[in-house]
Tab-separated table of C-alpha atoms and ligand atoms in Angstrom:
chain	number	residue	atom	x	y	z
A	279	MET	CA	100.895	136.076	93.780
A	280	ARG	CA	101.335	132.319	93.022
A	281	TYR	CA	105.047	131.290	93.170
A	282	ASN	CA	105.935	128.264	91.189
A	283	THR	CA	109.409	128.060	92.433
A	284	ILE	CA	110.530	128.850	96.018
A	285	LEU	CA	113.897	128.703	97.294
A	286	PHE	CA	114.656	128.850	101.033
A	287	ASP	CA	117.703	129.674	103.009
A	288	LEU	CA	118.262	127.224	105.844
A	289	ASP	CA	119.488	128.717	109.087
A	290	GLY	CA	117.248	131.276	110.623
A	291	THR	CA	114.557	130.608	107.822
A	292	LEU	CA	113.627	127.014	108.012
A	293	THR	CA	115.535	126.121	111.052
A	294	ASP	CA	116.258	127.865	114.355
A	295	SER	CA	119.865	126.646	114.229
A	296	GLY	CA	121.201	129.399	116.530
A	297	ALA	CA	122.237	127.237	119.461
A	298	GLY	CA	124.415	124.836	117.560
A	299	ILE	CA	126.060	127.492	115.363
A	300	THR	CA	126.705	130.111	118.158
A	301	ARG	CA	128.119	127.468	120.572
A	302	SER	CA	130.350	126.065	117.773
A	303	ALA	CA	131.568	129.642	117.028
A	304	ALA	CA	132.291	130.310	120.608
A	305	TYR	CA	134.158	127.060	120.930
A	306	ALA	CA	136.294	127.894	117.867
A	307	ILE	CA	137.129	131.349	119.174
A	308	GLU	CA	138.084	130.078	122.520
A	309	ARG	CA	140.279	127.366	120.959
A	310	MET	CA	141.954	130.117	118.783
A	311	GLY	CA	142.769	131.901	122.062
A	312	GLY	CA	140.424	134.870	121.364
A	313	SER	CA	138.287	136.460	123.973
A	314	ALA	CA	134.733	135.534	124.532
A	315	LEU	CA	131.971	137.431	122.546
A	316	PRO	CA	128.613	138.371	123.960
A	317	GLN	CA	125.618	136.419	122.771
A	318	GLU	CA	124.194	139.273	120.610
A	319	VAL	CA	127.518	139.218	118.626
A	320	LEU	CA	127.546	135.429	118.361
A	321	ASP	CA	124.079	135.535	116.987
A	322	ARG	CA	125.381	137.272	113.951
A	323	PHE	CA	127.219	134.181	113.039
A	324	VAL	CA	124.005	132.593	111.975
A	325	GLY	CA	123.525	132.755	108.262
A	326	PRO	CA	126.557	134.630	106.686
A	327	PRO	CA	129.671	132.852	105.654
A	328	LEU	CA	131.814	131.811	108.738
A	329	VAL	CA	135.132	133.086	107.499
A	330	ALA	CA	133.742	136.609	106.968
A	331	SER	CA	132.225	136.504	110.502
A	332	PHE	CA	135.352	135.359	112.203
A	333	MET	CA	137.148	138.159	110.586
A	334	GLU	CA	134.588	140.802	111.262
A	335	TYR	CA	133.487	139.965	114.793
A	336	ALA	CA	136.548	138.164	116.236
A	337	GLY	CA	139.087	140.374	114.539
A	338	MET	CA	140.939	137.339	112.904
A	339	SER	CA	143.244	137.362	109.943
A	340	GLU	CA	141.900	135.442	106.949
A	341	SER	CA	144.289	132.444	107.699
A	342	ASP	CA	143.158	132.382	111.326
A	343	ALA	CA	139.661	132.637	110.294
A	344	LEU	CA	139.955	129.622	108.024
A	345	ARG	CA	141.553	127.620	110.838
A	346	ALA	CA	138.723	128.815	113.144
A	347	THR	CA	136.154	127.493	110.601
A	348	GLU	CA	137.864	124.101	110.685
A	349	ILE	CA	137.657	123.966	114.492
A	350	TYR	CA	134.035	125.157	114.213
A	351	ARG	CA	133.239	122.346	111.871
A	352	GLU	CA	134.775	119.751	114.340
A	353	ARG	CA	132.289	120.626	117.012
A	354	TYR	CA	129.403	121.287	114.470
A	355	SER	CA	129.812	117.892	112.814
A	356	ALA	CA	129.909	116.121	116.122
A	357	ILE	CA	127.104	117.813	118.027
A	358	GLY	CA	126.274	121.271	116.813
A	359	TRP	CA	123.988	120.168	113.854
A	360	ARG	CA	121.605	118.508	116.190
A	361	GLU	CA	121.230	121.620	118.426
A	362	ASN	CA	118.480	122.785	116.024
A	363	ARG	CA	114.906	122.867	115.368
A	364	LEU	CA	112.456	123.839	112.673
A	365	TYR	CA	110.273	126.873	113.413
A	366	ALA	CA	106.708	125.950	114.439
A	367	GLY	CA	104.560	125.711	111.347
A	368	ILE	CA	107.291	125.216	108.760
A	369	ALA	CA	106.530	121.585	108.127
A	370	PRO	CA	102.823	122.116	107.296
A	371	LEU	CA	103.744	125.065	105.119
A	372	LEU	CA	106.275	123.018	103.122
A	373	ARG	CA	103.757	120.189	102.831
A	374	ALA	CA	101.089	122.573	101.470
A	375	LEU	CA	103.492	124.143	98.966
A	376	LYS	CA	104.489	120.733	97.807
A	377	ALA	CA	100.955	119.573	97.503
A	378	ARG	CA	100.217	122.624	95.290
A	379	GLY	CA	102.975	121.409	92.952
A	380	ALA	CA	105.604	124.060	93.752
A	381	TYR	CA	109.258	123.422	93.011
A	382	LEU	CA	111.110	123.866	96.368
A	383	GLY	CA	114.809	124.318	96.896
A	384	ILE	CA	117.299	125.087	99.652
A	385	ALA	CA	120.240	127.306	99.145
A	386	SER	CA	122.418	127.477	102.238
A	387	ALA	CA	125.888	128.873	102.874
A	388	LYS	CA	126.516	125.696	104.921
A	389	PRO	CA	128.464	122.719	103.547
A	390	GLU	CA	125.970	120.644	101.642
A	391	ILE	CA	126.701	117.481	103.499
A	392	PHE	CA	125.402	119.247	106.713
A	393	VAL	CA	122.302	120.734	104.936
A	394	ARG	CA	121.473	117.175	103.716
A	395	ARG	CA	121.981	115.550	107.018
A	396	ILE	CA	119.898	118.031	108.844
A	397	ALA	CA	117.170	117.886	106.172
A	398	GLU	CA	117.095	114.100	106.581
A	399	HIS	CA	117.193	114.074	110.263
A	400	PHE	CA	114.619	116.651	110.921
A	401	GLY	CA	112.295	115.058	108.187
A	402	PHE	CA	111.994	117.812	105.495
A	403	ALA	CA	114.379	116.457	102.854
A	404	ARG	CA	111.217	114.908	101.277
A	405	PHE	CA	109.680	118.328	100.492
A	406	PHE	CA	112.582	119.546	98.436
A	407	ASP	CA	113.497	119.131	94.794
A	408	SER	CA	116.999	120.645	95.130
A	409	ILE	CA	119.240	121.027	98.104
A	410	VAL	CA	122.416	123.120	97.558
A	411	GLY	CA	125.204	124.156	99.972
A	412	ILE	CA	128.733	124.936	99.688
A	413	THR	CA	130.906	122.047	98.521
A	414	MET	CA	134.749	121.201	99.141
A	415	GLU	CA	135.475	122.547	95.680
A	416	ASN	CA	133.300	125.638	96.094
A	417	THR	CA	133.842	126.850	99.646
A	418	HIS	CA	133.666	130.575	98.674
A	419	ALA	CA	130.491	130.326	96.739
A	420	ASP	CA	128.398	133.383	97.265
A	421	LYS	CA	124.631	133.243	97.751
A	422	THR	CA	123.906	134.250	94.101
A	423	GLU	CA	125.756	131.203	92.791
A	424	LEU	CA	124.153	128.921	95.358
A	425	LEU	CA	120.637	130.247	94.316
A	426	GLU	CA	121.435	129.776	90.605
A	427	GLN	CA	122.288	126.162	91.357
A	428	ALA	CA	119.133	125.535	93.293
A	429	LEU	CA	116.790	126.873	90.639
A	430	PRO	CA	115.356	124.397	88.193
A	431	GLU	CA	116.408	124.575	84.559
A	432	GLY	CA	114.461	127.047	82.394
A	433	CYS	CA	112.887	128.555	85.565
A	434	ASP	CA	110.441	131.455	85.013
A	435	ARG	CA	111.945	133.912	87.443
A	436	SER	CA	108.914	136.199	87.462
A	437	SER	CA	107.045	133.495	89.430
A	438	ALA	CA	110.112	132.568	91.578
A	439	ALA	CA	110.812	133.670	95.234
A	440	MET	CA	113.596	133.467	97.583
A	441	VAL	CA	112.857	133.236	101.306
A	442	GLY	CA	115.616	134.216	103.691
A	443	ASP	CA	116.402	136.140	106.967
A	444	ARG	CA	119.586	138.043	106.025
A	445	LEU	CA	120.674	140.735	103.631
A	446	TYR	CA	122.759	138.153	101.766
A	447	ASP	CA	119.611	136.379	100.793
A	448	MET	CA	117.669	139.472	99.668
A	449	GLN	CA	120.522	140.862	97.689
A	450	ALA	CA	121.156	137.516	95.949
A	451	ALA	CA	117.453	137.091	95.152
A	452	LYS	CA	117.270	140.723	93.653
A	453	LYS	CA	120.265	140.050	91.573
A	454	LEU	CA	118.665	137.113	89.884
A	455	GLY	CA	115.364	138.711	89.462
A	456	LEU	CA	113.536	136.700	92.135
A	457	THR	CA	110.952	138.076	94.532
A	458	ALA	CA	112.790	138.541	97.861
A	459	VAL	CA	110.757	137.516	100.843
A	460	GLY	CA	112.356	138.464	104.177
A	461	VAL	CA	111.434	136.756	107.469
A	462	LEU	CA	111.725	138.356	110.894
A	463	PHE	CA	111.686	135.175	112.954
A	464	GLY	CA	115.234	134.590	112.054
A	465	TYR	CA	118.397	136.443	112.751
A	466	GLY	CA	118.088	139.597	110.601
A	467	GLY	CA	116.153	142.667	111.582
A	468	ARG	CA	113.531	144.683	109.633
A	469	GLU	CA	116.005	147.405	108.805
A	470	GLU	CA	118.528	144.975	107.336
A	471	LEU	CA	115.837	143.269	105.241
A	472	GLU	CA	114.398	146.550	103.944
A	473	GLN	CA	117.701	148.076	103.031
A	474	SER	CA	118.743	145.008	101.055
A	475	GLY	CA	115.549	145.143	98.901
A	476	ALA	CA	113.081	142.755	100.467
A	477	ASP	CA	109.853	142.815	98.415
A	478	ALA	CA	107.792	141.423	101.304
A	479	ILE	CA	108.616	140.843	105.012
A	480	ALA	CA	106.937	138.158	107.085
A	481	GLU	CA	106.602	138.739	110.804
A	482	SER	CA	105.812	135.029	111.559
A	483	VAL	CA	105.504	131.635	109.946
A	484	ALA	CA	101.681	132.251	109.793
A	485	HIS	CA	102.445	135.517	107.996
A	486	LEU	CA	104.866	133.819	105.618
A	487	ARG	CA	102.162	131.376	104.849
A	488	GLU	CA	99.735	134.130	103.866
A	489	ILE	CA	102.446	135.558	101.496
A	490	LEU	CA	103.143	132.180	99.827
A	491	LEU	CA	99.779	130.730	99.855
A	492	PRO	CA	97.383	133.652	99.914
A	493	GLY	CA	93.769	132.833	100.811
A	494	GLU	CA	94.529	129.146	101.391
A	495	PRO	CA	93.370	128.047	104.980
A	496	ALA	CA	95.588	125.770	106.936
A	497	ARG	CA	94.729	122.044	106.363
A	498	ARG	CA	92.922	120.473	109.428
A	499	GLY	CA	95.472	119.067	111.851
A	500	ARG	CA	95.667	115.603	113.098
A	501	PHE	CA	94.111	114.183	116.252
A	502	ILE	CA	96.144	111.331	117.974
A	503	THR	CA	95.083	109.920	121.231
A	504	PHE	CA	97.226	107.908	123.665
A	505	GLU	CA	95.353	105.149	125.536
A	506	GLY	CA	96.173	102.257	127.850
A	507	ALA	CA	95.694	101.150	131.508
A	508	ASP	CA	97.082	103.072	134.278
A	509	GLY	CA	100.866	102.720	134.613
A	510	CYS	CA	101.444	101.908	130.827
A	511	GLY	CA	103.819	104.839	130.413
A	512	LYS	CA	101.752	106.580	127.692
A	513	SER	CA	102.353	110.075	129.344
A	514	THR	CA	106.206	109.714	128.936
A	515	GLN	CA	105.688	108.703	125.313
A	516	MET	CA	103.384	111.562	124.662
A	517	LYS	CA	106.010	114.082	125.974
A	518	LEU	CA	108.674	112.551	123.694
A	519	ALA	CA	106.414	112.546	120.674
A	520	ALA	CA	105.363	116.304	121.310
A	521	GLU	CA	109.117	117.208	121.457
A	522	TYR	CA	109.859	115.117	118.298
A	523	LEU	CA	107.079	116.825	116.333
A	524	SER	CA	107.963	120.381	117.485
A	525	GLU	CA	111.702	119.951	116.541
A	526	ARG	CA	110.501	119.005	113.246
A	527	GLY	CA	108.326	122.134	112.588
A	528	TRP	CA	104.922	120.797	113.381
A	529	GLU	CA	102.666	122.845	115.627
A	530	VAL	CA	101.630	120.595	118.513
A	531	ALA	CA	98.971	120.920	121.105
A	532	ILE	CA	98.983	118.546	123.974
A	533	SER	CA	96.089	117.819	126.213
A	534	ARG	CA	94.561	115.263	128.471
A	535	GLU	CA	91.215	113.762	129.653
A	536	PRO	CA	89.725	114.250	131.884
A	537	GLY	CA	90.897	117.868	131.732
A	538	GLY	CA	92.566	120.045	129.266
A	539	CYS	CA	90.775	123.272	130.027
A	540	GLU	CA	89.566	124.925	133.268
A	541	ILE	CA	86.048	123.341	133.446
A	542	SER	CA	87.186	119.971	132.537
A	543	GLU	CA	90.101	120.156	134.917
A	544	ARG	CA	87.681	120.990	137.793
A	545	ILE	CA	85.543	117.965	136.737
A	546	ARG	CA	88.743	115.989	136.789
A	547	ASP	CA	89.300	116.933	140.483
A	548	VAL	CA	85.840	115.677	141.419
A	549	VAL	CA	85.985	112.476	139.440
A	550	LEU	CA	89.353	111.270	140.663
A	551	ASP	CA	88.921	112.509	144.166
A	552	ILE	CA	89.745	109.519	146.490
A	553	ARG	CA	87.396	110.947	149.131
A	554	LEU	CA	84.342	110.420	146.859
A	555	LYS	CA	84.343	106.641	147.128
A	556	GLY	CA	80.651	106.272	146.901
A	557	MET	CA	80.095	108.047	143.508
A	558	SER	CA	77.710	105.975	141.258
A	559	PRO	CA	79.154	104.518	138.016
A	560	GLU	CA	76.358	106.421	136.079
A	561	CYS	CA	77.443	109.803	137.645
A	562	GLU	CA	81.219	108.884	136.926
A	563	ALA	CA	80.380	108.170	133.294
A	564	LEU	CA	78.521	111.318	132.905
A	565	LEU	CA	81.260	113.420	134.475
A	566	TYR	CA	83.811	111.969	131.981
A	567	ALA	CA	81.428	112.685	129.058
A	568	ALA	CA	80.696	116.259	130.371
A	569	SER	CA	84.441	116.979	130.716
A	570	ARG	CA	84.914	115.675	127.136
A	571	ALA	CA	82.131	117.855	125.789
A	572	GLU	CA	83.800	120.978	127.107
A	573	HIS	CA	87.390	119.867	126.138
A	574	VAL	CA	86.362	118.965	122.576
A	575	ARG	CA	84.873	122.314	122.033
A	576	GLN	CA	87.294	124.559	123.788
A	577	VAL	CA	90.641	122.843	122.922
A	578	ILE	CA	90.544	120.064	120.403
A	579	LEU	CA	88.350	121.461	117.566
A	580	PRO	CA	90.044	124.800	117.689
A	581	ALA	CA	93.519	123.394	117.527
A	582	LEU	CA	92.704	121.138	114.771
A	583	ALA	CA	91.173	123.989	112.805
A	584	ALA	CA	94.386	125.862	113.179
A	585	GLY	CA	96.278	122.951	111.639
A	586	LYS	CA	97.915	121.625	114.876
A	587	ILE	CA	98.744	118.147	115.618
A	588	VAL	CA	96.594	117.387	118.790
A	589	LEU	CA	98.132	114.784	121.153
A	590	CYS	CA	95.741	113.757	123.996
A	591	ASP	CA	96.361	111.572	126.796
A	592	ARG	CA	93.077	109.452	126.887
A	593	PHE	CA	89.824	110.016	124.969
A	594	LEU	CA	86.565	108.189	124.358
A	595	ASP	CA	88.159	104.762	124.411
A	596	SER	CA	88.945	105.270	128.095
A	597	SER	CA	85.181	105.532	128.780
A	598	PHE	CA	84.537	102.312	126.957
A	599	ALA	CA	87.409	100.544	128.765
A	600	TYR	CA	86.737	101.944	132.287
A	601	GLN	CA	82.987	102.786	132.520
A	602	ALA	CA	81.440	100.410	129.955
A	603	ARG	CA	83.609	97.421	130.871
A	604	GLY	CA	85.393	98.143	134.094
A	605	ARG	CA	82.156	99.555	135.794
A	606	GLU	CA	80.068	97.163	133.656
A	607	LEU	CA	77.689	99.943	132.420
A	608	GLY	CA	77.707	98.509	128.923
A	609	ASP	CA	78.814	99.963	125.575
A	610	ASP	CA	75.399	101.307	124.705
A	611	PHE	CA	75.110	103.521	127.729
A	612	ILE	CA	78.494	105.065	127.022
A	613	ARG	CA	77.845	105.334	123.332
A	614	GLN	CA	74.579	107.227	124.080
A	615	ILE	CA	75.757	109.711	126.621
A	616	ASN	CA	78.999	110.541	124.538
A	617	ARG	CA	77.045	110.930	121.186
A	618	ALA	CA	76.082	114.458	121.975
A	619	ALA	CA	79.228	115.217	123.721
A	620	VAL	CA	81.807	114.120	121.122
A	621	LYS	CA	81.618	115.112	117.537
A	622	ILE	CA	85.059	113.855	116.537
A	623	ALA	CA	87.018	110.611	116.294
A	624	PRO	CA	90.807	110.393	116.593
A	625	ASP	CA	92.779	109.984	113.379
A	626	ARG	CA	94.966	107.472	115.209
A	627	THR	CA	95.041	105.988	118.743
A	628	LEU	CA	98.199	104.516	120.168
A	629	LEU	CA	97.248	101.948	122.711
A	630	PHE	CA	100.013	101.020	125.119
A	631	ALA	CA	99.762	97.476	126.312
A	632	GLY	CA	101.857	95.548	128.692
A	633	ASP	CA	102.134	92.763	131.324
A	634	ARG	CA	99.348	93.322	133.957
A	635	ALA	CA	101.717	92.814	136.878
A	636	VAL	CA	104.192	95.259	135.608
A	637	LEU	CA	101.456	97.978	134.896
A	638	ALA	CA	100.151	97.405	138.481
A	639	ARG	CA	103.545	97.917	139.988
A	640	ARG	CA	104.124	100.985	137.918
A	641	MET	CA	100.882	102.406	138.912
A	642	ARG	CA	101.531	101.797	142.629
A	643	SER	CA	104.828	103.330	142.452
A	644	GLY	CA	103.549	106.624	140.931
A	645	GLY	CA	102.498	108.272	144.206
A	646	PRO	CA	99.218	108.163	146.074
A	647	LEU	CA	96.463	106.457	144.245
A	648	ASP	CA	93.409	108.231	142.930
A	649	ARG	CA	89.826	107.066	143.037
A	650	MET	CA	90.162	104.981	139.863
A	651	GLU	CA	93.681	103.663	140.619
A	652	SER	CA	92.470	102.243	143.869
A	653	GLU	CA	90.059	99.803	142.022
A	654	ARG	CA	90.657	96.030	142.530
A	655	ASP	CA	92.466	93.663	140.173
A	656	ASP	CA	89.369	92.279	138.458
A	657	PHE	CA	88.372	95.923	137.405
A	658	PHE	CA	91.695	96.354	135.665
A	659	ARG	CA	91.458	92.918	134.064
A	660	ARG	CA	88.118	93.970	132.458
A	661	VAL	CA	89.898	97.233	131.437
A	662	ASP	CA	92.663	95.338	129.728
A	663	ARG	CA	90.261	93.031	127.953
A	664	ALA	CA	88.213	95.970	126.748
A	665	TYR	CA	91.275	97.655	125.215
A	666	GLU	CA	92.183	94.390	123.449
A	667	GLU	CA	88.762	94.185	121.914
A	668	ILE	CA	88.791	97.959	120.837
A	669	ALA	CA	92.173	97.324	119.098
A	670	ALA	CA	90.769	94.087	117.398
A	671	ALA	CA	87.684	95.883	116.189
A	672	GLU	CA	89.425	99.012	114.726
A	673	PRO	CA	92.919	97.882	113.615
A	674	GLU	CA	93.182	100.849	111.207
A	675	ARG	CA	92.792	103.517	113.887
A	676	VAL	CA	94.119	101.764	116.892
A	677	ARG	CA	97.822	100.617	116.909
A	678	VAL	CA	98.999	98.547	119.755
A	679	ILE	CA	102.331	99.391	121.201
A	680	ASP	CA	104.107	96.745	123.410
A	681	THR	CA	105.397	98.443	126.452
A	682	ASN	CA	107.418	95.626	127.802
A	683	ARG	CA	110.513	97.286	126.535
A	684	GLY	CA	112.775	100.290	127.349
A	685	VAL	CA	111.387	103.866	126.796
A	686	GLU	CA	113.562	104.402	123.669
A	687	GLU	CA	112.434	101.077	121.914
A	688	VAL	CA	108.817	101.852	122.679
A	689	PHE	CA	109.418	105.449	121.252
A	690	THR	CA	110.810	103.950	118.004
A	691	ASP	CA	107.395	102.517	117.385
A	692	VAL	CA	105.469	105.618	118.425
A	693	ARG	CA	107.585	107.646	116.021
A	694	ALA	CA	106.951	105.377	113.197
A	695	GLU	CA	103.144	105.428	113.729
A	696	ILE	CA	103.115	109.276	113.964
A	697	GLU	CA	105.447	109.716	110.836
A	698	ALA	CA	102.992	107.637	108.820
A	699	LEU	CA	100.199	110.197	109.635
A	700	LEU	CA	102.008	113.331	108.586
A	701	ASP	CA	101.967	113.118	104.756
B	937	TYD	P1	95.104	109.638	133.696
B	937	TYD	O1	95.315	110.983	133.993
B	937	TYD	O2	95.496	109.185	132.235
B	937	TYD	O3	95.782	108.687	134.664
B	937	TYD	P2	97.148	108.021	134.589
B	937	TYD	O4	98.177	108.944	134.241
B	937	TYD	O5	97.311	107.297	135.942
B	937	TYD	O6	97.036	106.924	133.371
B	937	TYD	O7	93.523	109.314	133.697
B	937	TYD	C1	92.942	109.475	134.956
B	937	TYD	C2	91.991	108.279	135.176
B	937	TYD	O8	90.734	108.479	134.708
B	937	TYD	C3	92.613	106.956	134.774
B	937	TYD	O9	92.474	106.080	135.841
B	937	TYD	C4	91.595	106.450	133.753
B	937	TYD	C5	90.171	107.278	134.095
B	937	TYD	N1	89.350	107.656	132.974
B	937	TYD	C6	88.162	106.903	132.887
B	937	TYD	O10	87.874	106.078	133.756
B	937	TYD	N2	87.291	107.157	131.967
B	937	TYD	C7	87.525	108.218	131.009
B	937	TYD	O11	86.739	108.482	130.055
B	937	TYD	C8	88.826	108.793	131.011
B	937	TYD	C9	89.246	109.854	130.076
B	937	TYD	C10	89.743	108.480	132.079
């Protein structure tokens, strides 16, 4: 079935907002003088209207429940809304639905200002044609009303679906004649969804994708490499980037070279071993190429085929910088030995460049030096120069990031470069 209109619930369907909601609910109950609830009970606050949950699970009167909801919102609006993340795979699914021309909407029992704030912050507002939540005038709106508002005018309901994780979602969808798609990765169980009339139940985001986009394979992922001389701070930035992308619903694979899979990690041990000082430059270059050959086939290509964003700490540019130039083997030699090994180029390379004295200091403060790190200054000067030339030759692929700044400032640039690749 091809759905032209798809409405989504927010909490427990697009976002795993459990932490922010349950912590805010626990805080409100404590402030109201109630006794603490076990986590399984707090989990039931995710999704349904809060007033009803405070009455049902914390035994409050309606007026107490209204007061508790206010206290809840104080904490939620300050910190709770950020204690949130999209389920892995949701972002590429939304992008694919949008690309196919579907009308996408959100219908949530949360105040609309929070829904919008979350959708902007976590980068998915751009996929949606309508975003509906409760408003100050309409605090008691039930899910059916919200869905109705989120539907486009003159919508053909026979090709419209509602995706949600709780019985409220399924019941409202059925009432309006929409296909009700339940998801099990949220906060409702199979029984709840079945009993409330779900037409289909998705066990995972991948399964949801099969239901909404049958027979359409995932789009190839994106391959982003992080390069720079030792001590440039690229590993820290890569971790921040991975966290940023996963919070926003992308499936991320992180890896490194040399290494990334068992055989290549073993080659890494050899090539970086400080005791193997006498290794010839040719052997060194071939070991890096061998490690890459295995890594590309075992890790990078399968992850890209599965639609993941692959972040890799170093790749082929390192061999040009360190072996072609640092070891002076020449570009042709490196190109030749890597031609058979590597059948893929990065979609984007972030090159971290900084002051040589600062890089050297950082490298020396990072524990015992390995075989490469113990090279002389003129070696690293050749490496720096090579990276500059690589960046100048391929400005579309290679983006230079200035690392003579604080981690947060550097990350602002990293984030902008990555964002630009996601559409
Ligand atoms: P890495 O783990 O990135 O070290 P660091 O975290 O200190 O930057 O890389 C290991 C070393 O291997 C590094 O000194 C660069 C070197 N290297 C090459 O010389 N050629 C290559 O092709 C690759 C991938 C790495």
